[in-house]
Coordinates of C-alpha atoms in Angstrom, one line a residue:
Chain A
M1 CA -7.1 30.6 3.7
A2 CA -6.4 28.3 0.8
G3 CA -2.8 27.2 0.2
V4 CA -1.2 23.8 0.6
W5 CA -2.1 21.8 3.7
I6 CA -0.5 18.7 5.2
I7 CA -1.9 16.2 7.6
A8 CA 0.9 15.6 10.2
E9 CA 1.5 12.1 11.6
Q10 CA 2.6 11.5 15.1
R11 CA 3.0 8.6 17.4
D12 CA 3.1 8.9 21.2
G13 CA 3.3 12.7 20.8
E14 CA 6.3 12.8 18.5
F15 CA 6.2 13.6 14.8
R16 CA 7.1 10.7 12.5
K17 CA 9.8 11.1 9.8
I18 CA 7.2 11.0 7.1
T19 CA 5.7 14.3 8.5
Y20 CA 9.0 16.1 7.7
E21 CA 9.2 14.5 4.2
V22 CA 5.6 15.6 3.5
A23 CA 6.2 19.1 4.9
S24 CA 9.4 19.5 2.8
A25 CA 7.6 18.4 -0.4
A26 CA 4.6 20.6 0.4
K27 CA 6.9 23.6 0.8
K28 CA 8.2 23.1 -2.8
V29 CA 4.6 22.9 -4.2
A30 CA 3.5 25.9 -2.2
D31 CA 6.5 28.0 -3.5
E32 CA 5.5 27.1 -7.1
L33 CA 1.9 28.0 -6.4
G34 CA 3.0 31.2 -4.6
T35 CA 1.3 30.2 -1.3
E36 CA 2.2 28.8 2.1
V37 CA 2.1 25.5 3.9
T38 CA -0.3 24.9 6.8
A39 CA -0.1 21.7 8.8
V40 CA -3.0 20.1 10.6
V41 CA -1.7 18.4 13.8
L42 CA -4.1 16.3 15.8
G43 CA -2.8 15.0 19.1
S44 CA -2.8 15.3 22.9
G45 CA -0.5 17.6 24.7
M46 CA 1.5 18.5 21.6
E47 CA 1.3 22.3 21.6
G48 CA 5.0 22.6 22.4
A49 CA 6.2 20.4 19.5
C50 CA 4.1 22.1 16.8
A51 CA 6.1 25.2 16.2
D52 CA 9.1 23.1 15.2
L53 CA 7.4 22.1 12.0
G54 CA 8.4 25.5 10.8
K55 CA 11.9 24.1 10.3
F56 CA 10.6 22.0 7.5
G57 CA 8.8 24.9 5.7
V58 CA 5.5 25.0 7.5
A59 CA 4.2 28.5 8.0
K60 CA 1.3 27.8 10.2
V61 CA 0.0 24.9 12.3
L62 CA -3.6 24.2 13.1
Y63 CA -3.5 22.2 16.3
G64 CA -6.4 20.2 17.5
D65 CA -6.0 18.8 21.0
G66 CA -7.9 15.9 22.4
E67 CA -7.6 12.5 24.0
A68 CA -9.5 11.1 21.0
F69 CA -6.5 12.2 18.8
A70 CA -3.7 10.8 21.0
A71 CA -3.6 7.7 18.8
Y72 CA -4.8 7.6 15.2
T73 CA -8.3 6.3 14.5
T74 CA -9.9 6.6 11.1
E75 CA -13.1 8.2 12.1
A76 CA -11.8 10.8 14.6
Y77 CA -9.1 12.0 12.2
T78 CA -11.6 12.0 9.2
N79 CA -14.2 14.0 11.2
A80 CA -11.7 16.6 12.5
C81 CA -9.7 16.9 9.2
A82 CA -12.7 17.2 7.0
A83 CA -14.3 19.9 9.1
L84 CA -11.0 21.9 9.2
I85 CA -10.5 21.4 5.4
K86 CA -14.1 22.5 4.6
D87 CA -13.5 25.6 6.7
G88 CA -10.1 26.5 5.4
A89 CA -10.6 25.4 1.8
P90 CA -7.0 24.6 0.9
D91 CA -6.2 23.9 -2.8
V92 CA -3.9 20.9 -2.1
V93 CA -3.8 18.5 0.9
L94 CA -0.8 16.2 1.2
M95 CA -0.2 13.4 3.6
G96 CA 2.1 10.3 3.9
A97 CA 1.3 7.1 2.1
S98 CA 2.0 5.5 5.5
M99 CA -0.4 3.0 7.0
Q100 CA -2.2 6.1 8.5
G101 CA -2.3 8.1 5.3
K102 CA -3.4 5.1 3.2
D103 CA -6.2 4.5 5.7
L104 CA -7.3 8.1 6.1
G105 CA -7.0 9.3 2.4
G106 CA -9.8 7.3 0.8
R107 CA -12.2 8.1 3.5
L108 CA -11.3 11.8 3.5
A109 CA -11.6 12.0 -0.3
A110 CA -15.0 10.4 -0.3
R111 CA -16.2 12.7 2.5
L112 CA -15.0 15.8 0.6
D113 CA -16.1 14.4 -2.7
T114 CA -12.8 15.0 -4.4
G115 CA -10.0 12.9 -6.0
I116 CA -6.9 11.4 -4.4
A117 CA -3.6 10.2 -5.9
V118 CA -2.1 7.6 -3.6
D119 CA 1.5 6.7 -3.0
C120 CA 3.1 9.4 -5.1
T121 CA 6.8 9.4 -5.8
A122 CA 7.1 12.9 -7.4
L123 CA 5.0 16.1 -7.4
A124 CA 5.0 19.1 -9.8
V125 CA 2.8 22.0 -10.6
D126 CA 1.5 22.1 -14.2
G127 CA -0.9 24.8 -15.4
G128 CA -1.6 25.8 -11.8
K129 CA -2.6 22.3 -10.9
L130 CA -0.8 19.6 -8.9
K131 CA 0.7 16.9 -11.2
A132 CA 1.4 13.8 -9.2
T133 CA 3.5 10.9 -10.4
R134 CA 2.5 7.5 -9.0
P135 CA 3.8 4.0 -9.7
M136 CA 1.2 1.5 -10.9
Y137 CA 1.4 -2.3 -11.2
A138 CA 4.0 -2.1 -8.4
G139 CA 6.3 0.1 -10.4
K140 CA 5.9 -1.6 -13.8
V141 CA 4.6 1.8 -15.1
Y142 CA 4.5 5.3 -13.7
A143 CA 1.4 7.5 -14.2
D144 CA 1.3 11.3 -14.2
V145 CA -2.1 12.2 -12.8
F146 CA -4.2 15.3 -12.3
I147 CA -6.7 15.4 -9.5
N148 CA -10.2 16.8 -10.2
G149 CA -12.1 18.3 -7.3
T150 CA -11.1 20.5 -4.4
P151 CA -8.9 20.0 -2.6
Q152 CA -6.5 18.0 -4.7
I153 CA -5.4 15.2 -2.2
A154 CA -2.2 13.2 -2.6
S155 CA -0.3 10.8 -0.3
L156 CA 3.4 10.6 -0.6
R157 CA 5.4 7.4 -0.5
P158 CA 7.7 7.3 2.5
N159 CA 11.5 7.6 2.1
V160 CA 11.3 9.1 -1.4
F161 CA 11.0 12.9 -0.8
D162 CA 14.0 14.6 0.7
I163 CA 13.7 16.4 4.0
S164 CA 14.9 20.0 3.6
E165 CA 15.2 22.4 6.5
T166 CA 14.4 25.8 5.3
G167 CA 12.3 27.7 7.7
A168 CA 12.2 28.8 11.3
Q169 CA 9.3 28.5 13.8
A170 CA 5.7 28.0 12.6
A171 CA 2.8 30.1 14.0
V172 CA 0.6 27.7 16.1
E173 CA -3.1 28.2 16.3
S174 CA -5.2 26.0 18.6
V175 CA -8.4 25.0 16.8
A176 CA -11.5 23.3 18.1
A177 CA -11.3 19.8 16.5
D178 CA -14.3 17.5 17.0
A179 CA -13.6 13.8 16.9
G180 CA -17.4 13.1 16.4
E181 CA -18.7 9.6 16.6
V182 CA -16.0 6.9 16.6
K183 CA -17.2 3.3 16.1
A184 CA -13.9 1.6 15.4
V185 CA -11.6 2.0 18.4
V186 CA -8.1 0.7 19.2
A187 CA -8.7 -2.1 21.7
E188 CA -5.1 -3.1 22.1
V189 CA -1.6 -2.0 21.0
Q190 CA 0.9 -4.8 20.6
A191 CA 4.5 -3.6 20.3
A192 CA 6.5 -5.1 17.6
E193 CA 9.7 -7.2 18.3
E194 CA 12.3 -5.0 19.9
G195 CA 14.5 -3.4 17.4
K196 CA 12.8 -4.8 14.4
I197 CA 12.7 -2.2 11.6
D198 CA 9.6 -2.0 9.3
L199 CA 10.4 -2.7 5.7
T200 CA 8.5 0.3 4.4
E201 CA 10.5 2.6 6.7
A202 CA 13.9 1.0 6.3
T203 CA 16.7 2.8 4.6
V204 CA 18.6 -0.4 4.1
I205 CA 17.1 -3.8 3.4
V206 CA 18.8 -7.2 3.2
S207 CA 16.6 -9.7 1.5
G208 CA 16.7 -13.4 1.0
G209 CA 15.1 -15.7 -1.5
R210 CA 14.9 -19.4 -2.5
G211 CA 18.7 -19.5 -2.5
M212 CA 18.6 -19.3 1.3
K213 CA 17.5 -23.0 1.4
D214 CA 15.9 -22.9 4.8
A215 CA 14.7 -20.7 7.6
D216 CA 17.8 -21.0 9.8
N217 CA 20.1 -19.7 7.1
F218 CA 18.4 -16.3 7.4
K219 CA 20.6 -15.9 10.5
I220 CA 23.5 -14.8 8.2
L221 CA 21.2 -12.1 6.7
E222 CA 20.2 -11.0 10.2
E223 CA 23.8 -10.6 11.2
L224 CA 24.5 -8.4 8.1
A225 CA 21.3 -6.5 8.8
G226 CA 22.4 -5.9 12.4
K227 CA 25.6 -4.2 11.3
L228 CA 23.8 -2.1 8.7
N229 CA 20.8 -1.2 10.9
A230 CA 18.8 -2.8 8.1
A231 CA 15.5 -4.6 7.9
V232 CA 15.4 -8.2 6.6
G233 CA 13.0 -8.9 3.7
A234 CA 12.1 -12.0 1.8
S235 CA 11.0 -13.0 -1.7
R236 CA 7.6 -14.6 -2.2
S237 CA 9.1 -18.1 -2.6
A238 CA 10.9 -17.8 0.8
V239 CA 7.6 -16.7 2.4
D240 CA 5.6 -19.4 0.7
A241 CA 8.2 -22.0 1.9
G242 CA 7.4 -20.8 5.5
W243 CA 10.9 -19.5 6.1
R244 CA 9.8 -15.9 6.9
S245 CA 6.6 -14.2 7.9
H246 CA 4.3 -12.8 5.2
T247 CA 5.0 -9.3 6.8
D248 CA 8.6 -9.6 5.5
Q249 CA 7.6 -10.2 1.9
V250 CA 8.8 -7.7 -0.7
G251 CA 7.1 -7.7 -4.1
Q252 CA 3.8 -7.1 -6.0
T253 CA 1.8 -9.1 -3.4
G254 CA 4.0 -8.0 -0.5
K255 CA 5.5 -4.7 0.4
V256 CA 6.7 -2.2 -2.2
V257 CA 9.9 -0.8 -0.8
T258 CA 12.2 2.2 -1.6
P259 CA 15.3 1.9 0.6
N260 CA 18.6 3.7 -0.2
L261 CA 20.2 0.2 -0.4
Y262 CA 18.6 -3.1 -1.2
I263 CA 20.8 -6.2 -1.0
A264 CA 19.2 -9.2 -2.7
C265 CA 20.7 -12.5 -1.6
G266 CA 19.8 -15.8 -3.4
I267 CA 16.9 -14.1 -5.1
S268 CA 16.5 -15.0 -8.8
G269 CA 14.4 -11.9 -9.6
A270 CA 10.9 -13.0 -10.6
I271 CA 8.9 -10.1 -12.2
Q272 CA 6.7 -9.7 -9.1
H273 CA 9.8 -9.3 -6.9
L274 CA 11.5 -6.8 -9.3
A275 CA 8.3 -4.8 -9.3
G276 CA 8.4 -4.5 -5.5
M277 CA 12.0 -3.4 -5.0
G278 CA 12.9 -1.9 -8.4
S279 CA 12.7 1.7 -7.2
S280 CA 15.3 1.1 -4.5
K281 CA 18.1 3.7 -4.9
V282 CA 21.0 1.3 -5.0
I283 CA 20.5 -2.5 -5.6
V284 CA 23.0 -5.2 -4.9
A285 CA 22.5 -8.7 -6.2
I286 CA 24.4 -11.6 -4.7
N287 CA 23.6 -14.7 -6.7
K288 CA 25.8 -17.5 -8.0
D289 CA 23.8 -17.7 -11.2
P290 CA 25.2 -15.1 -13.6
D291 CA 22.1 -15.3 -15.7
A292 CA 19.6 -14.7 -12.8
P293 CA 17.3 -11.8 -13.9
I294 CA 18.1 -10.0 -10.6
H295 CA 21.5 -9.1 -12.1
T296 CA 19.8 -7.1 -14.8
K297 CA 18.2 -4.8 -12.2
A298 CA 21.2 -4.5 -9.9
D299 CA 23.7 -1.6 -9.7
Y300 CA 26.3 -4.0 -8.3
C301 CA 26.3 -7.7 -9.3
V302 CA 28.2 -10.2 -7.2
V303 CA 28.3 -13.5 -8.9
G304 CA 29.1 -15.8 -6.0
D305 CA 27.7 -18.1 -3.4
L306 CA 25.8 -16.0 -0.8
F307 CA 26.8 -18.5 2.0
D308 CA 30.4 -17.5 1.4
V309 CA 30.1 -13.9 0.4
V310 CA 27.5 -12.6 2.9
P311 CA 29.5 -13.5 6.1
E312 CA 32.7 -11.9 4.5
L313 CA 30.7 -8.8 3.8
T314 CA 29.4 -8.7 7.4
K315 CA 33.1 -8.7 8.5
D316 CA 34.0 -5.9 6.1
I317 CA 31.2 -3.5 7.1
Chain B
M1 CA -24.4 -13.4 8.8
N2 CA -24.8 -11.6 5.5
I3 CA -21.4 -11.0 3.9
V4 CA -20.5 -9.0 0.8
V5 CA -17.1 -9.4 -0.8
C6 CA -16.0 -6.8 -3.4
I7 CA -13.5 -8.2 -5.9
K8 CA -11.5 -6.7 -8.7
Q9 CA -10.2 -8.4 -11.8
V10 CA -6.6 -7.5 -12.4
P11 CA -3.7 -8.6 -14.7
D12 CA -1.8 -11.6 -13.4
T13 CA 1.2 -10.5 -11.3
E14 CA 3.5 -12.1 -13.8
A15 CA 2.1 -10.0 -16.6
V16 CA 4.4 -7.8 -18.5
I17 CA 2.7 -4.4 -18.6
K18 CA 2.9 -2.5 -21.9
I19 CA 1.6 1.0 -22.4
A20 CA -1.1 1.3 -25.1
G21 CA -1.0 3.6 -28.1
D22 CA -3.0 6.3 -26.4
G23 CA -0.2 6.6 -23.8
K24 CA -2.7 6.7 -21.0
S25 CA -3.8 3.1 -20.6
I26 CA -2.2 -0.3 -20.8
D27 CA -2.2 -2.7 -23.7
T28 CA -4.6 -5.5 -22.6
G29 CA -4.0 -7.7 -25.6
D30 CA -1.8 -10.4 -24.1
I31 CA -2.9 -10.1 -20.5
K32 CA -4.2 -13.0 -18.4
W33 CA -6.8 -11.7 -16.0
V34 CA -7.2 -13.0 -12.5
M35 CA -9.0 -12.2 -9.2
N36 CA -6.9 -9.6 -7.3
P37 CA -4.8 -11.8 -5.0
Y38 CA -5.8 -9.8 -1.9
D39 CA -9.5 -10.2 -2.7
E40 CA -9.0 -14.0 -2.4
F41 CA -8.3 -13.5 1.3
G42 CA -11.6 -11.7 1.7
V43 CA -13.6 -14.4 -0.1
E44 CA -11.9 -17.1 2.0
E45 CA -12.6 -15.3 5.3
A46 CA -16.3 -14.7 4.3
L47 CA -16.7 -18.4 3.5
R48 CA -15.2 -19.4 6.8
I49 CA -17.4 -17.1 8.8
V50 CA -20.5 -18.3 7.0
K51 CA -19.5 -21.9 7.5
D52 CA -19.2 -21.2 11.2
Q53 CA -22.1 -18.9 11.8
G54 CA -24.5 -19.5 8.9
G55 CA -25.5 -16.9 6.3
E56 CA -24.8 -16.0 2.8
V57 CA -21.9 -14.6 0.7
T58 CA -22.5 -12.2 -2.2
V59 CA -19.6 -11.2 -4.4
I60 CA -19.6 -8.0 -6.4
G61 CA -17.3 -6.9 -9.2
A62 CA -17.4 -4.0 -11.6
G63 CA -15.9 -3.7 -15.1
P64 CA -16.3 -5.2 -18.6
A65 CA -17.8 -8.5 -19.5
R66 CA -14.7 -10.5 -18.7
V67 CA -15.1 -9.6 -15.0
V68 CA -17.7 -12.4 -14.9
E69 CA -14.7 -14.9 -14.9
A70 CA -13.4 -13.5 -11.6
L71 CA -17.0 -13.6 -10.1
R72 CA -17.3 -17.2 -11.3
T73 CA -14.0 -18.1 -9.6
A74 CA -15.4 -16.7 -6.3
L75 CA -18.7 -18.6 -6.8
A76 CA -16.6 -21.8 -7.5
M77 CA -14.7 -21.2 -4.2
G78 CA -18.2 -21.3 -2.5
A79 CA -19.8 -17.8 -2.6
D80 CA -23.6 -18.0 -3.0
K81 CA -24.3 -15.3 -5.5
A82 CA -22.7 -12.6 -7.6
I83 CA -23.5 -9.1 -8.9
H84 CA -21.7 -7.8 -11.9
I85 CA -21.7 -4.0 -12.4
K86 CA -21.1 -4.1 -16.2
D87 CA -19.4 -1.2 -17.8
D88 CA -17.0 -1.8 -20.7
D89 CA -15.1 1.4 -20.0
L90 CA -14.7 1.0 -16.3
Y91 CA -11.3 -0.6 -16.2
G92 CA -8.7 2.0 -15.1
A93 CA -11.3 4.3 -13.7
D94 CA -10.8 6.5 -10.6
P95 CA -11.2 4.3 -7.5
I96 CA -13.5 6.8 -5.8
A97 CA -15.9 6.8 -8.8
V98 CA -15.9 2.9 -8.6
A99 CA -16.5 3.1 -4.8
K100 CA -19.7 5.2 -5.5
M101 CA -21.0 2.4 -7.7
L102 CA -20.1 -0.3 -5.3
A103 CA -21.7 1.5 -2.4
K104 CA -25.0 1.9 -4.3
A105 CA -24.9 -1.9 -5.2
I106 CA -24.1 -2.9 -1.6
E107 CA -26.7 -0.6 0.1
P108 CA -29.8 -2.7 -0.5
L109 CA -28.1 -5.9 0.6
G110 CA -28.1 -5.3 4.3
A111 CA -24.6 -6.7 4.8
D112 CA -23.1 -7.3 8.2
I113 CA -19.6 -7.4 6.9
I114 CA -18.2 -6.1 3.6
F115 CA -14.8 -7.5 2.7
F116 CA -12.2 -6.0 0.3
G117 CA -8.6 -6.9 -0.6
Q118 CA -6.4 -4.3 1.0
R119 CA -5.4 -3.0 -2.4
A120 CA -5.6 -4.0 -6.0
V121 CA -2.3 -5.0 -7.6
D122 CA -3.0 -3.0 -10.7
D123 CA -3.6 0.6 -9.7
D124 CA -2.2 0.0 -6.2
S125 CA -4.5 2.7 -4.7
G126 CA -6.1 0.8 -1.8
V127 CA -8.7 3.5 -1.3
V128 CA -11.9 1.8 -2.4
S129 CA -12.7 0.1 0.8
S130 CA -12.4 3.2 3.0
A131 CA -14.3 5.3 0.4
V132 CA -17.1 2.7 0.4
A133 CA -17.1 2.7 4.3
E134 CA -17.4 6.4 4.2
L135 CA -20.2 6.4 1.6
L136 CA -22.2 3.9 3.6
G137 CA -21.5 5.5 7.0
L138 CA -19.7 2.4 8.4
P139 CA -16.6 1.9 10.4
Q140 CA -13.6 0.4 8.7
L141 CA -10.9 -2.0 9.8
S142 CA -8.1 -1.7 7.2
V143 CA -5.3 -4.1 6.2
V144 CA -6.1 -6.8 8.8
T145 CA -4.4 -10.1 9.3
K146 CA -6.9 -11.6 11.8
V147 CA -10.7 -11.3 12.2
E148 CA -12.5 -12.3 15.4
L149 CA -16.3 -12.1 15.8
A150 CA -18.1 -12.0 19.1
D151 CA -21.2 -10.4 20.6
G152 CA -22.1 -8.4 17.5
K153 CA -18.6 -6.9 17.4
V154 CA -15.6 -7.6 15.3
K155 CA -12.0 -7.4 16.2
G156 CA -9.4 -6.9 13.5
T157 CA -5.6 -7.2 13.9
R158 CA -3.8 -4.6 11.9
P159 CA 0.0 -4.4 11.6
V160 CA 1.2 -0.8 11.2
E161 CA 4.8 0.4 11.1
G162 CA 6.5 -1.0 14.1
Q163 CA 3.3 -2.0 16.0
T164 CA 0.3 -4.2 15.8
L165 CA -3.1 -2.8 16.6
V166 CA -6.2 -4.7 17.6
L167 CA -9.2 -2.6 16.4
E168 CA -12.7 -3.2 17.5
A169 CA -16.0 -2.1 15.9
P170 CA -19.7 -3.0 16.0
L171 CA -21.3 -4.6 12.9
P172 CA -21.9 -3.7 10.2
V173 CA -18.3 -3.0 9.2
V174 CA -16.0 -2.8 6.2
I175 CA -12.8 -4.9 6.4
S176 CA -9.9 -4.9 4.0
A177 CA -7.9 -8.1 4.0
Q178 CA -4.1 -8.4 4.1
K179 CA -1.9 -11.4 3.3
G180 CA -1.7 -13.7 6.3
L181 CA -5.4 -13.5 7.1
N182 CA -5.9 -17.1 5.9
E183 CA -4.9 -19.5 3.1
P184 CA -7.4 -19.1 0.3
R185 CA -8.9 -22.3 -1.0
Y186 CA -8.7 -23.4 -4.7
A187 CA -11.9 -23.8 -6.6
S188 CA -12.6 -27.5 -6.8
L189 CA -14.0 -29.2 -9.9
P190 CA -17.4 -29.8 -8.3
G191 CA -17.3 -26.2 -7.2
I192 CA -16.7 -25.0 -10.7
M193 CA -19.6 -27.1 -12.0
K194 CA -21.9 -25.8 -9.3
A195 CA -20.8 -22.2 -9.9
K196 CA -22.3 -22.3 -13.4
K197 CA -25.8 -22.6 -11.8
K198 CA -25.4 -20.0 -9.1
P199 CA -27.2 -16.7 -9.5
L200 CA -25.3 -13.9 -11.3
E201 CA -27.1 -10.7 -11.7
T202 CA -25.9 -8.0 -14.1
K203 CA -26.5 -4.3 -13.5
A204 CA -25.5 -1.3 -15.5
P205 CA -24.3 1.8 -13.6
A206 CA -27.5 3.6 -14.6
D207 CA -29.5 0.8 -12.9
L208 CA -27.7 1.8 -9.7
G209 CA -28.6 5.5 -10.2
V210 CA -24.9 6.6 -10.6
E211 CA -23.1 8.3 -13.3
R212 CA -19.3 7.8 -13.5
A213 CA -17.4 11.0 -12.7
D214 CA -13.7 10.3 -12.4
A215 CA -11.9 12.4 -9.8
I216 CA -8.4 11.6 -11.1
E217 CA -7.3 11.7 -14.6
I218 CA -4.2 9.9 -16.0
A219 CA -2.3 12.4 -18.2
V220 CA 0.3 9.9 -19.3
L221 CA 1.8 6.6 -18.5
N222 CA 5.6 6.2 -18.6
P223 CA 7.9 3.2 -18.3
P224 CA 9.9 3.1 -15.1
P225 CA 12.9 5.4 -15.1
D226 CA 15.9 3.7 -16.7
R227 CA 18.6 2.4 -14.4
A228 CA 22.3 2.8 -15.4
P229 CA 23.7 -0.6 -16.4
G230 CA 25.0 -2.5 -13.4
K231 CA 28.6 -3.1 -12.5
T232 CA 30.0 -6.6 -12.0
V233 CA 31.9 -6.7 -8.7
E234 CA 35.4 -8.1 -9.3
G235 CA 37.1 -10.7 -7.2
E236 CA 38.5 -14.3 -7.3
T237 CA 37.5 -15.4 -3.8
P238 CA 34.4 -14.6 -1.7
A239 CA 36.6 -12.5 0.6
E240 CA 37.8 -10.4 -2.4
L241 CA 34.2 -10.0 -3.7
A242 CA 32.9 -8.9 -0.3
A243 CA 35.8 -6.5 0.2
N244 CA 35.3 -4.9 -3.2
L245 CA 31.6 -4.7 -2.7
A246 CA 32.0 -3.0 0.7
K247 CA 34.4 -0.5 -0.9
L248 CA 32.0 0.3 -3.7
L249 CA 29.1 0.8 -1.4
K250 CA 31.1 3.1 0.9
E251 CA 33.1 5.1 -1.6
E252 CA 31.2 5.1 -4.9
A253 CA 27.5 4.6 -4.0
K254 CA 28.0 6.2 -0.5
V255 CA 25.1 4.3 0.9
I256 CA 26.8 2.8 4.0

């Protein structure tokens, strides 16, 4: 069968946006290699949804149905995907560098005894092989890597690859997928705070640093974020001060983010922070210190007091 | 409880990363090396579990001679012994190749829990823990912010996009630690003195019966793409600054 395969990602029976990003990127790689895209979908009661992946360039879907696949677990997905991959022998396997893809990728690569390039931001074909570009040192350098072994596995950073609608309906084939032995199970699912957007998925992030002065002041960022449908992030110093949860931290020891718009408020721009948000598409810095390093990274520099400027901006948007 | 913590030595997060003359590796000349920050959470959690339940903590690190400094740091924090897989050429190697070495070193130790940091802040791959779990045939709890042990089982709290999962697995298990799991302790002066006398075993990859075979190969390292110089937003008052910024974001950048 060969070709380019993707591992789809779903939650509660619906494909996640990353699946469309990966499918669109896979289609481009497949076109260059002169082959087609096959998607592996594991889930429960999802037959109906599978054909729609055709819109994003998927020619064929291998659908494995089972209660064990309703929610992602490492072992069930590894067992089923590895068996299908061994059988179908694709040249390339792509997945999201989401929490699922990051968890699955290493295990799958070890099982198949092949290489994996994680969290890639660009893909190309060079000499018939996949060339993957991936940031290292949180974006302080970018590596072009080749993957030895078959298949060549790569995971793609969310919100970087464009979604392109090219195709029609995919052919869906039901396959026998075996979850095998699963030792680590999901005991409980706790929903996140209502309406809170995860930083790694956000297309707009409003972030605060030491200049916020205390936890309460983040309210003004929350208000701006509410208008922009944005997530609220924080620099390490704001997290270390206890103003925000560690899950909100952007930087080399926090989350590496790639939103379309990143608004840095009262953030000086320590090298660790710049590394974590430096590949945002558009960066705004609001800082009263004109010499703050954040201004050297920003596309739009506002030299002013965030406590005056941010509420005005909220009104204007 | 017999706990193994795998640690990596990485450049300090404040380090400026320069590309070396070969174009494929980094210039290590001016770099200050530290224990990977996420690994500190693994060491701390291991020490807390052993304090509570008894047992022993072994730390393992792979790489050139300088990696001993990171292992000594973990010993000074309170780990009991260390294993150094010494290979001068290992820094920058493929993480799956490193996982194979670590798995061979861990196998004979009979560990109940194997901790990792959720990713190393140098190659940012985050695949070694799950690869080691696979090679040892163990379940994995990845990127956890809370660990609870009871009745031979372990529960790990794992934040994913928009949800938090509580995963449960029987021992032995591989756990990768995320920030928020605990507050790692600093090595005390008496701890540093004691660490000098703690056992530190050195093994070569050949002693473990593995040959390094990298499954990914770096063709070239490039600096981050250049950004066009920024534009200073004009305005005399905060209201003017905000209005001009909103206009630029809507009409020029078209991001809102």
